[in-house]
Amino acid sequence: MSLCKLCFEREANKKNTHYLTDAIIRTCLNLEGSNEREKGLYFALDNSNPFIDFNFQRLDELTLETTIGRKPTDEEIENAKSIPFSVDYVFCSDCEDLFTDIETPFIQNILPQFRQADLSGLERVSKADVVTIRNFFHIQLYRSAVCEDILAFSPEFTEKLRHSILQKNGDRSIPLSVTYLQTLGGNTIYTENYIGFTNDKNPFIVFMNDFVIQVYESEESIKFLPFHGLNEQETFVSAININQETFAFKIFNNAERKTFLNTVIVNEKVKKTIQYYRDMFDMFWRKLFGVDAPVLQKERYIHSLINGDDNNLIKYSKQQVFEFTVAYMAKLFNVTK
């Protein structure tokens, strides 16, 4: 019998536990920004992986091909059978009820103050219900750390989060910064946002649709990380909530949100993916000619692969990139020879 990863007492008997709250992330997951469960396509941010990963849920083949520009692979089809950002048999039913008790007041009382409010001209807002807010973000962090290897908290910090959740006391000593990304233009616009985790540490960063969570394991571990405009040297400390009577949210207006997300995807995905392609080309070139590829040849390969548009990166699986490179090098070798 596997024990629940929160209480460590009861059997982990609960299926379909969303470790990132479904009510927050669902509009980002669905193609039209709808609230319908388990229907859509999403891109997961993971800056340890050079490829732009995607998953889909109950979409017909034509919609998939139109959206990603290719047929899904067998592996992607198999992955689609699972519900995104959810797990089975990790937590127990009693702890699932505790999660619901924590999520409900945030969704009913706090979330409308952001998604349904006029935040124009605001750079920061403070809310008095610190316990509700902290409990909510603490469960996002704890459940994700349990379910995702990339969020590698220390055992001591993980245990601190666990006790805070069980006691529902919203431990204020945990340094926590949350940025709200104002998302205007209807539900479809939420699909521009991201969901996922980076491999940064102190702050650990979680993208959760229109919320970006940053957490530090201790006050001593606080340090400045610009992360593509998310933080500024002069103000980042004041945006960190620690031992405070109110909870402050940093606000990015809609234009700032778009700029920030574009900068993230270019620097964390596009540039790394293109460099991965260059490295692969070099590897094949060395096997054929014993030296690194000339810069001009490498750039011709990149241009041929993405056809001059970085956004075309999304249409390739790892296997397709490998096969394209083999075919490209074979053709080039024949011409060279």
mmCIF file of C-alpha atoms in Angstrom:
data_model
loop_
_atom_site.group_PDB
_atom_site.id
_atom_site.type_symbol
_atom_site.label_atom_id
_atom_site.label_comp_id
_atom_site.label_asym_id
_atom_site.label_seq_id
_atom_site.Cartn_x
_atom_site.Cartn_y
_atom_site.Cartn_z
ATOM 1 C CA MET A 1 0.000 0.000 0.000
ATOM 2 C CA SER A 2 1.294 3.441 -0.935
ATOM 3 C CA LEU A 3 0.779 6.154 1.667
ATOM 4 C CA CYS A 4 -0.605 9.599 0.886
ATOM 5 C CA LYS A 5 2.185 12.099 0.199
ATOM 6 C CA LEU A 6 0.585 14.749 2.389
ATOM 7 C CA CYS A 7 -0.605 13.049 5.570
ATOM 8 C CA PHE A 8 1.722 9.996 5.405
ATOM 9 C CA GLU A 9 -0.986 8.118 7.286
ATOM 10 C CA ARG A 10 -3.731 6.958 4.924
ATOM 11 C CA GLU A 11 -3.672 5.016 1.689
ATOM 12 C CA ALA A 12 -3.105 7.092 -1.436
ATOM 13 C CA ASN A 13 -6.445 6.115 -2.958
ATOM 14 C CA LYS A 14 -7.437 9.285 -4.840
ATOM 15 C CA LYS A 15 -7.464 9.392 -8.624
ATOM 16 C CA ASN A 16 -7.209 12.531 -10.758
ATOM 17 C CA THR A 17 -5.727 14.968 -8.262
ATOM 18 C CA HIS A 18 -4.826 18.198 -10.074
ATOM 19 C CA TYR A 19 -1.562 19.368 -8.597
ATOM 20 C CA LEU A 20 -2.094 22.741 -10.279
ATOM 21 C CA THR A 21 -5.657 23.826 -9.559
ATOM 22 C CA ASP A 22 -7.844 23.020 -12.544
ATOM 23 C CA ALA A 23 -10.045 26.110 -12.166
ATOM 24 C CA ILE A 24 -6.989 28.313 -12.663
ATOM 25 C CA ILE A 25 -5.241 26.553 -15.523
ATOM 26 C CA ARG A 26 -8.191 25.256 -17.582
ATOM 27 C CA THR A 27 -8.671 28.380 -19.724
ATOM 28 C CA CYS A 28 -4.998 28.203 -20.680
ATOM 29 C CA LEU A 29 -5.241 24.527 -21.624
ATOM 30 C CA ASN A 30 -8.204 24.757 -23.971
ATOM 31 C CA LEU A 31 -7.822 25.975 -27.543
ATOM 32 C CA GLU A 32 -10.715 28.435 -27.299
ATOM 33 C CA GLY A 33 -10.084 29.334 -23.682
ATOM 34 C CA SER A 34 -13.217 27.469 -22.634
ATOM 35 C CA ASN A 35 -13.906 26.037 -19.194
ATOM 36 C CA GLU A 36 -14.704 22.595 -20.582
ATOM 37 C CA ARG A 37 -12.599 19.917 -18.940
ATOM 38 C CA GLU A 38 -10.163 17.728 -20.816
ATOM 39 C CA LYS A 39 -10.500 19.264 -24.236
ATOM 40 C CA GLY A 40 -7.692 21.241 -25.763
ATOM 41 C CA LEU A 41 -4.007 21.577 -26.410
ATOM 42 C CA TYR A 42 -1.367 23.094 -24.196
ATOM 43 C CA PHE A 43 2.303 23.963 -24.216
ATOM 44 C CA ALA A 44 4.285 23.240 -21.077
ATOM 45 C CA LEU A 45 7.165 25.481 -20.118
ATOM 46 C CA ASP A 46 10.266 23.563 -19.030
ATOM 47 C CA ASN A 47 13.496 25.435 -19.585
ATOM 48 C CA SER A 48 15.576 22.306 -19.038
ATOM 49 C CA ASN A 49 14.226 20.891 -22.310
ATOM 50 C CA PRO A 50 15.239 22.460 -25.656
ATOM 51 C CA PHE A 51 12.084 21.284 -27.399
ATOM 52 C CA ILE A 52 8.681 22.939 -27.246
ATOM 53 C CA ASP A 53 6.563 20.210 -25.711
ATOM 54 C CA PHE A 54 2.840 19.960 -26.198
ATOM 55 C CA ASN A 55 0.044 17.702 -25.189
ATOM 56 C CA PHE A 56 -3.554 17.458 -26.261
ATOM 57 C CA GLN A 57 -6.826 16.233 -24.892
ATOM 58 C CA ARG A 58 -9.579 14.623 -26.929
ATOM 59 C CA LEU A 59 -8.991 16.626 -30.070
ATOM 60 C CA ASP A 60 -9.808 15.261 -33.510
ATOM 61 C CA GLU A 61 -6.911 14.549 -35.848
ATOM 62 C CA LEU A 62 -7.715 17.410 -38.244
ATOM 63 C CA THR A 63 -7.687 19.975 -35.430
ATOM 64 C CA LEU A 64 -4.379 18.603 -34.190
ATOM 65 C CA GLU A 65 -2.716 18.688 -37.586
ATOM 66 C CA THR A 66 -3.987 22.215 -38.242
ATOM 67 C CA THR A 67 -2.713 23.438 -34.880
ATOM 68 C CA ILE A 68 0.737 21.830 -34.733
ATOM 69 C CA GLY A 69 1.395 21.389 -38.452
ATOM 70 C CA ARG A 70 1.967 17.633 -38.328
ATOM 71 C CA LYS A 71 0.485 14.336 -37.228
ATOM 72 C CA PRO A 72 0.987 13.503 -33.543
ATOM 73 C CA THR A 73 3.492 10.783 -32.753
ATOM 74 C CA ASP A 74 2.504 7.522 -31.086
ATOM 75 C CA GLU A 75 4.135 8.733 -27.866
ATOM 76 C CA GLU A 76 2.139 11.950 -27.932
ATOM 77 C CA ILE A 77 -1.081 10.020 -28.540
ATOM 78 C CA GLU A 78 -0.293 7.810 -25.551
ATOM 79 C CA ASN A 79 0.468 10.848 -23.382
ATOM 80 C CA ALA A 80 -2.854 12.379 -24.369
ATOM 81 C CA LYS A 81 -4.672 9.626 -22.493
ATOM 82 C CA SER A 82 -3.582 11.213 -19.227
ATOM 83 C CA ILE A 83 -5.150 14.340 -17.779
ATOM 84 C CA PRO A 84 -2.598 17.190 -17.719
ATOM 85 C CA PHE A 85 -1.135 18.260 -14.386
ATOM 86 C CA SER A 86 -2.990 15.564 -12.491
ATOM 87 C CA VAL A 87 -1.928 12.338 -10.786
ATOM 88 C CA ASP A 88 -3.481 9.125 -9.536
ATOM 89 C CA TYR A 89 -2.852 7.444 -6.197
ATOM 90 C CA VAL A 90 -0.504 10.082 -4.776
ATOM 91 C CA PHE A 91 -2.882 11.596 -2.218
ATOM 92 C CA CYS A 92 -5.777 10.229 -0.158
ATOM 93 C CA SER A 93 -9.437 11.219 -0.248
ATOM 94 C CA ASP A 94 -9.240 13.027 3.085
ATOM 95 C CA CYS A 95 -6.338 15.177 1.915
ATOM 96 C CA GLU A 96 -8.145 15.784 -1.370
ATOM 97 C CA ASP A 97 -11.001 17.213 0.718
ATOM 98 C CA LEU A 98 -8.461 19.405 2.486
ATOM 99 C CA PHE A 99 -7.201 20.675 -0.872
ATOM 100 C CA THR A 100 -10.780 21.507 -1.872
ATOM 101 C CA ASP A 101 -11.342 23.364 1.396
ATOM 102 C CA ILE A 102 -8.251 25.455 0.615
ATOM 103 C CA GLU A 103 -9.018 26.032 -3.064
ATOM 104 C CA THR A 104 -12.686 26.985 -2.739
ATOM 105 C CA PRO A 105 -12.362 30.302 -0.841
ATOM 106 C CA PHE A 106 -9.538 31.423 -3.135
ATOM 107 C CA ILE A 107 -11.518 30.623 -6.284
ATOM 108 C CA GLN A 108 -14.743 32.152 -4.972
ATOM 109 C CA ASN A 109 -13.416 35.200 -3.156
ATOM 110 C CA ILE A 110 -9.894 36.049 -4.358
ATOM 111 C CA LEU A 111 -9.790 35.062 -8.033
ATOM 112 C CA PRO A 112 -12.683 37.376 -9.082
ATOM 113 C CA GLN A 113 -10.740 40.308 -7.624
ATOM 114 C CA PHE A 114 -8.232 39.722 -10.409
ATOM 115 C CA ARG A 115 -10.001 38.222 -13.408
ATOM 116 C CA GLN A 116 -13.156 40.293 -13.028
ATOM 117 C CA ALA A 117 -11.588 43.510 -11.724
ATOM 118 C CA ASP A 118 -10.320 46.642 -13.425
ATOM 119 C CA LEU A 119 -6.599 46.661 -12.642
ATOM 120 C CA SER A 120 -5.736 49.405 -15.117
ATOM 121 C CA GLY A 121 -2.825 51.540 -14.022
ATOM 122 C CA LEU A 122 -1.993 49.356 -11.015
ATOM 123 C CA GLU A 123 1.486 47.944 -10.498
ATOM 124 C CA ARG A 124 0.667 46.221 -7.218
ATOM 125 C CA VAL A 125 -2.379 45.253 -5.183
ATOM 126 C CA SER A 126 -2.520 44.060 -1.565
ATOM 127 C CA LYS A 127 -5.088 41.684 -0.102
ATOM 128 C CA ALA A 128 -5.885 41.223 3.570
ATOM 129 C CA ASP A 129 -6.791 37.528 3.533
ATOM 130 C CA VAL A 130 -3.207 36.304 3.820
ATOM 131 C CA VAL A 131 -4.089 32.830 5.112
ATOM 132 C CA THR A 132 -6.442 32.006 2.223
ATOM 133 C CA ILE A 133 -3.934 33.254 -0.346
ATOM 134 C CA ARG A 134 -0.925 31.530 1.182
ATOM 135 C CA ASN A 135 -2.707 28.232 1.748
ATOM 136 C CA PHE A 136 -3.746 28.248 -1.903
ATOM 137 C CA PHE A 137 -0.278 28.893 -3.305
ATOM 138 C CA HIS A 138 1.352 26.565 -0.789
ATOM 139 C CA ILE A 139 -0.674 23.615 -2.087
ATOM 140 C CA GLN A 140 0.306 24.460 -5.673
ATOM 141 C CA LEU A 141 3.956 24.388 -4.682
ATOM 142 C CA TYR A 142 3.812 21.299 -2.472
ATOM 143 C CA ARG A 143 1.753 19.148 -4.827
ATOM 144 C CA SER A 144 3.897 20.163 -7.815
ATOM 145 C CA ALA A 145 7.110 19.370 -5.942
ATOM 146 C CA VAL A 146 5.740 15.932 -5.091
ATOM 147 C CA CYS A 147 4.614 15.281 -8.663
ATOM 148 C CA GLU A 148 7.307 17.023 -10.768
ATOM 149 C CA ASP A 149 11.028 16.285 -10.506
ATOM 150 C CA ILE A 150 11.990 19.684 -11.919
ATOM 151 C CA LEU A 151 10.689 21.481 -8.810
ATOM 152 C CA ALA A 152 13.483 20.188 -6.589
ATOM 153 C CA PHE A 153 12.849 21.657 -3.153
ATOM 154 C CA SER A 154 15.044 20.603 -0.280
ATOM 155 C CA PRO A 155 13.477 18.003 2.052
ATOM 156 C CA GLU A 156 13.390 20.584 4.844
ATOM 157 C CA PHE A 157 11.474 23.127 2.784
ATOM 158 C CA THR A 158 9.095 20.512 1.411
ATOM 159 C CA GLU A 159 8.328 19.464 4.968
ATOM 160 C CA LYS A 160 7.742 23.080 5.971
ATOM 161 C CA LEU A 161 5.188 23.455 3.187
ATOM 162 C CA ARG A 162 3.530 20.188 4.168
ATOM 163 C CA HIS A 163 3.042 21.263 7.784
ATOM 164 C CA SER A 164 1.699 24.643 6.717
ATOM 165 C CA ILE A 165 -0.910 22.922 4.538
ATOM 166 C CA LEU A 166 -1.951 20.398 7.168
ATOM 167 C CA GLN A 167 -2.332 23.152 9.755
ATOM 168 C CA LYS A 168 -3.933 25.534 7.218
ATOM 169 C CA ASN A 169 -2.060 28.378 8.870
ATOM 170 C CA GLY A 170 -0.603 30.031 5.750
ATOM 171 C CA ASP A 171 2.942 30.083 7.131
ATOM 172 C CA ARG A 172 4.040 33.697 6.603
ATOM 173 C CA SER A 173 7.739 32.957 7.034
ATOM 174 C CA ILE A 174 7.892 31.376 3.557
ATOM 175 C CA PRO A 175 9.209 34.035 1.113
ATOM 176 C CA LEU A 176 6.636 34.140 -1.665
ATOM 177 C CA SER A 177 6.190 36.451 -4.650
ATOM 178 C CA VAL A 178 3.220 36.250 -7.011
ATOM 179 C CA THR A 179 2.824 38.223 -10.230
ATOM 180 C CA TYR A 180 -0.597 38.494 -11.825
ATOM 181 C CA LEU A 181 -0.619 38.671 -15.628
ATOM 182 C CA GLN A 182 -3.620 40.757 -16.630
ATOM 183 C CA THR A 183 -5.174 38.874 -19.554
ATOM 184 C CA LEU A 184 -7.635 40.976 -21.547
ATOM 185 C CA GLY A 185 -9.687 40.211 -24.649
ATOM 186 C CA GLY A 186 -11.836 37.244 -23.699
ATOM 187 C CA ASN A 187 -11.223 33.658 -22.640
ATOM 188 C CA THR A 188 -9.354 32.743 -25.816
ATOM 189 C CA ILE A 189 -6.524 35.120 -24.830
ATOM 190 C CA TYR A 190 -5.734 32.933 -21.810
ATOM 191 C CA THR A 191 -4.314 30.364 -24.228
ATOM 192 C CA GLU A 192 -1.400 32.778 -24.789
ATOM 193 C CA ASN A 193 -0.261 32.127 -21.216
ATOM 194 C CA TYR A 194 1.948 29.264 -20.050
ATOM 195 C CA ILE A 195 1.774 26.460 -17.557
ATOM 196 C CA GLY A 196 4.835 24.742 -16.172
ATOM 197 C CA PHE A 197 8.045 25.009 -14.209
ATOM 198 C CA THR A 198 11.555 26.263 -14.753
ATOM 199 C CA ASN A 199 14.672 24.636 -13.335
ATOM 200 C CA ASP A 200 15.708 27.812 -11.511
ATOM 201 C CA LYS A 201 16.276 27.618 -7.759
ATOM 202 C CA ASN A 202 15.650 30.377 -5.213
ATOM 203 C CA PRO A 203 13.483 31.576 -6.683
ATOM 204 C CA PHE A 204 11.740 28.458 -7.912
ATOM 205 C CA ILE A 205 9.293 29.589 -10.600
ATOM 206 C CA VAL A 206 5.876 28.179 -11.486
ATOM 207 C CA PHE A 207 3.826 29.432 -14.431
ATOM 208 C CA MET A 208 0.144 28.939 -13.695
ATOM 209 C CA ASN A 209 -1.810 30.619 -16.481
ATOM 210 C CA ASP A 210 -2.290 34.222 -15.323
ATOM 211 C CA PHE A 211 -0.302 33.758 -12.097
ATOM 212 C CA VAL A 212 3.490 33.411 -11.888
ATOM 213 C CA ILE A 213 4.665 32.077 -8.527
ATOM 214 C CA GLN A 214 8.172 32.599 -7.182
ATOM 215 C CA VAL A 215 9.225 31.014 -3.906
ATOM 216 C CA TYR A 216 12.453 30.944 -1.885
ATOM 217 C CA GLU A 217 13.314 28.247 0.611
ATOM 218 C CA SER A 218 14.343 30.750 3.297
ATOM 219 C CA GLU A 219 14.911 34.438 3.881
ATOM 220 C CA GLU A 220 18.658 33.792 3.622
ATOM 221 C CA SER A 221 18.256 32.270 0.164
ATOM 222 C CA ILE A 222 16.612 35.352 -1.360
ATOM 223 C CA LYS A 223 18.572 36.608 -4.352
ATOM 224 C CA PHE A 224 17.848 38.621 -7.460
ATOM 225 C CA LEU A 225 16.957 36.772 -10.664
ATOM 226 C CA PRO A 226 15.792 39.043 -13.495
ATOM 227 C CA PHE A 227 14.162 36.193 -15.455
ATOM 228 C CA HIS A 228 13.425 38.110 -18.628
ATOM 229 C CA GLY A 229 11.797 41.104 -16.963
ATOM 230 C CA LEU A 230 9.774 39.318 -14.301
ATOM 231 C CA ASN A 231 11.865 40.995 -11.589
ATOM 232 C CA GLU A 232 13.688 44.306 -11.351
ATOM 233 C CA GLN A 233 16.724 44.864 -9.168
ATOM 234 C CA GLU A 234 15.280 47.932 -7.425
ATOM 235 C CA THR A 235 11.868 46.458 -6.574
ATOM 236 C CA PHE A 236 12.100 42.669 -6.368
ATOM 237 C CA VAL A 237 12.578 42.568 -2.580
ATOM 238 C CA SER A 238 9.479 44.693 -1.951
ATOM 239 C CA ALA A 239 7.422 42.222 -4.008
ATOM 240 C CA ILE A 240 8.379 39.303 -1.742
ATOM 241 C CA ASN A 241 5.838 38.484 0.939
ATOM 242 C CA ILE A 242 7.429 37.383 4.199
ATOM 243 C CA ASN A 243 6.016 37.879 7.709
ATOM 244 C CA GLN A 244 3.577 40.517 6.439
ATOM 245 C CA GLU A 245 0.024 41.391 7.484
ATOM 246 C CA THR A 246 -1.217 41.741 3.902
ATOM 247 C CA PHE A 247 -0.307 39.846 0.742
ATOM 248 C CA ALA A 248 1.040 41.940 -2.151
ATOM 249 C CA PHE A 249 0.638 40.886 -5.782
ATOM 250 C CA LYS A 250 2.736 42.427 -8.521
ATOM 251 C CA ILE A 251 0.617 43.318 -11.579
ATOM 252 C CA PHE A 252 1.691 43.130 -15.211
ATOM 253 C CA ASN A 253 -0.774 44.912 -17.473
ATOM 254 C CA ASN A 254 -1.881 43.178 -20.658
ATOM 255 C CA ALA A 255 0.855 44.733 -22.809
ATOM 256 C CA GLU A 256 3.530 43.892 -20.231
ATOM 257 C CA ARG A 257 2.202 40.333 -20.069
ATOM 258 C CA LYS A 258 2.594 39.872 -23.823
ATOM 259 C CA THR A 259 6.094 41.327 -23.861
ATOM 260 C CA PHE A 260 7.176 39.198 -20.921
ATOM 261 C CA LEU A 261 5.767 35.935 -22.300
ATOM 262 C CA ASN A 262 7.267 36.565 -25.730
ATOM 263 C CA THR A 263 10.669 37.223 -24.144
ATOM 264 C CA VAL A 264 10.373 34.023 -22.109
ATOM 265 C CA ILE A 265 9.494 31.800 -25.052
ATOM 266 C CA VAL A 266 12.209 33.307 -27.275
ATOM 267 C CA ASN A 267 14.951 32.975 -24.668
ATOM 268 C CA GLU A 268 13.894 29.796 -22.881
ATOM 269 C CA LYS A 269 12.653 27.842 -25.882
ATOM 270 C CA VAL A 270 13.393 29.225 -29.325
ATOM 271 C CA LYS A 271 17.053 30.115 -28.778
ATOM 272 C CA LYS A 272 17.760 26.872 -26.916
ATOM 273 C CA THR A 273 15.978 24.812 -29.539
ATOM 274 C CA ILE A 274 17.881 26.440 -32.401
ATOM 275 C CA GLN A 275 21.145 25.867 -30.541
ATOM 276 C CA TYR A 276 20.152 22.211 -30.089
ATOM 277 C CA TYR A 277 19.668 21.978 -33.856
ATOM 278 C CA ARG A 278 23.064 23.585 -34.479
ATOM 279 C CA ASP A 279 24.723 21.128 -32.094
ATOM 280 C CA MET A 280 23.027 18.199 -33.819
ATOM 281 C CA PHE A 281 24.220 19.457 -37.205
ATOM 282 C CA ASP A 282 27.768 19.777 -35.838
ATOM 283 C CA MET A 283 27.609 16.211 -34.551
ATOM 284 C CA PHE A 284 26.622 14.837 -37.962
ATOM 285 C CA TRP A 285 29.194 17.028 -39.714
ATOM 286 C CA ARG A 286 31.989 15.778 -37.441
ATOM 287 C CA LYS A 287 31.002 12.196 -38.153
ATOM 288 C CA LEU A 288 31.241 12.857 -41.890
ATOM 289 C CA PHE A 289 34.193 15.240 -42.126
ATOM 290 C CA GLY A 290 35.966 15.104 -38.759
ATOM 291 C CA VAL A 291 35.611 18.844 -38.016
ATOM 292 C CA ASP A 292 32.877 21.236 -36.849
ATOM 293 C CA ALA A 293 30.524 22.481 -39.525
ATOM 294 C CA PRO A 294 31.277 25.839 -41.171
ATOM 295 C CA VAL A 295 29.038 28.596 -39.817
ATOM 296 C CA LEU A 296 27.504 29.273 -43.226
ATOM 297 C CA GLN A 297 26.568 25.602 -43.709
ATOM 298 C CA LYS A 298 25.069 25.494 -40.228
ATOM 299 C CA GLU A 299 22.910 28.558 -40.829
ATOM 300 C CA ARG A 300 21.741 27.160 -44.172
ATOM 301 C CA TYR A 301 20.644 24.018 -42.350
ATOM 302 C CA ILE A 302 18.746 26.039 -39.717
ATOM 303 C CA HIS A 303 17.056 28.127 -42.390
ATOM 304 C CA SER A 304 16.059 24.987 -44.282
ATOM 305 C CA LEU A 305 14.703 23.365 -41.123
ATOM 306 C CA ILE A 306 12.579 26.253 -39.878
ATOM 307 C CA ASN A 307 11.999 27.880 -43.276
ATOM 308 C CA GLY A 308 12.959 31.302 -41.963
ATOM 309 C CA ASP A 309 10.276 31.392 -39.266
ATOM 310 C CA ASP A 310 11.202 30.538 -35.670
ATOM 311 C CA ASN A 311 7.560 29.720 -34.953
ATOM 312 C CA ASN A 312 7.882 26.675 -37.200
ATOM 313 C CA LEU A 313 9.851 25.018 -34.402
ATOM 314 C CA ILE A 314 6.606 23.801 -32.885
ATOM 315 C CA LYS A 315 5.816 21.430 -35.733
ATOM 316 C CA TYR A 316 8.777 19.104 -35.191
ATOM 317 C CA SER A 317 9.057 16.159 -32.849
ATOM 318 C CA LYS A 318 12.534 15.024 -31.765
ATOM 319 C CA GLN A 319 12.363 12.072 -34.131
ATOM 320 C CA GLN A 320 11.401 14.286 -37.048
ATOM 321 C CA VAL A 321 14.337 16.621 -36.402
ATOM 322 C CA PHE A 322 16.682 13.641 -36.345
ATOM 323 C CA GLU A 323 15.258 12.245 -39.581
ATOM 324 C CA PHE A 324 15.355 15.661 -41.261
ATOM 325 C CA THR A 325 18.998 16.101 -40.266
ATOM 326 C CA VAL A 326 19.968 12.656 -41.560
ATOM 327 C CA ALA A 327 18.264 13.349 -44.894
ATOM 328 C CA TYR A 328 19.742 16.830 -45.131
ATOM 329 C CA MET A 329 23.251 15.589 -44.407
ATOM 330 C CA ALA A 330 22.908 12.689 -46.836
ATOM 331 C CA LYS A 331 21.881 15.090 -49.585
ATOM 332 C CA LEU A 332 24.625 17.527 -48.691
ATOM 333 C CA PHE A 333 27.231 14.756 -48.562
ATOM 334 C CA ASN A 334 26.214 13.509 -51.995
ATOM 335 C CA VAL A 335 26.450 17.010 -53.396
ATOM 336 C CA THR A 336 29.784 17.639 -51.645
ATOM 337 C CA LYS A 337 31.161 14.349 -52.749
#
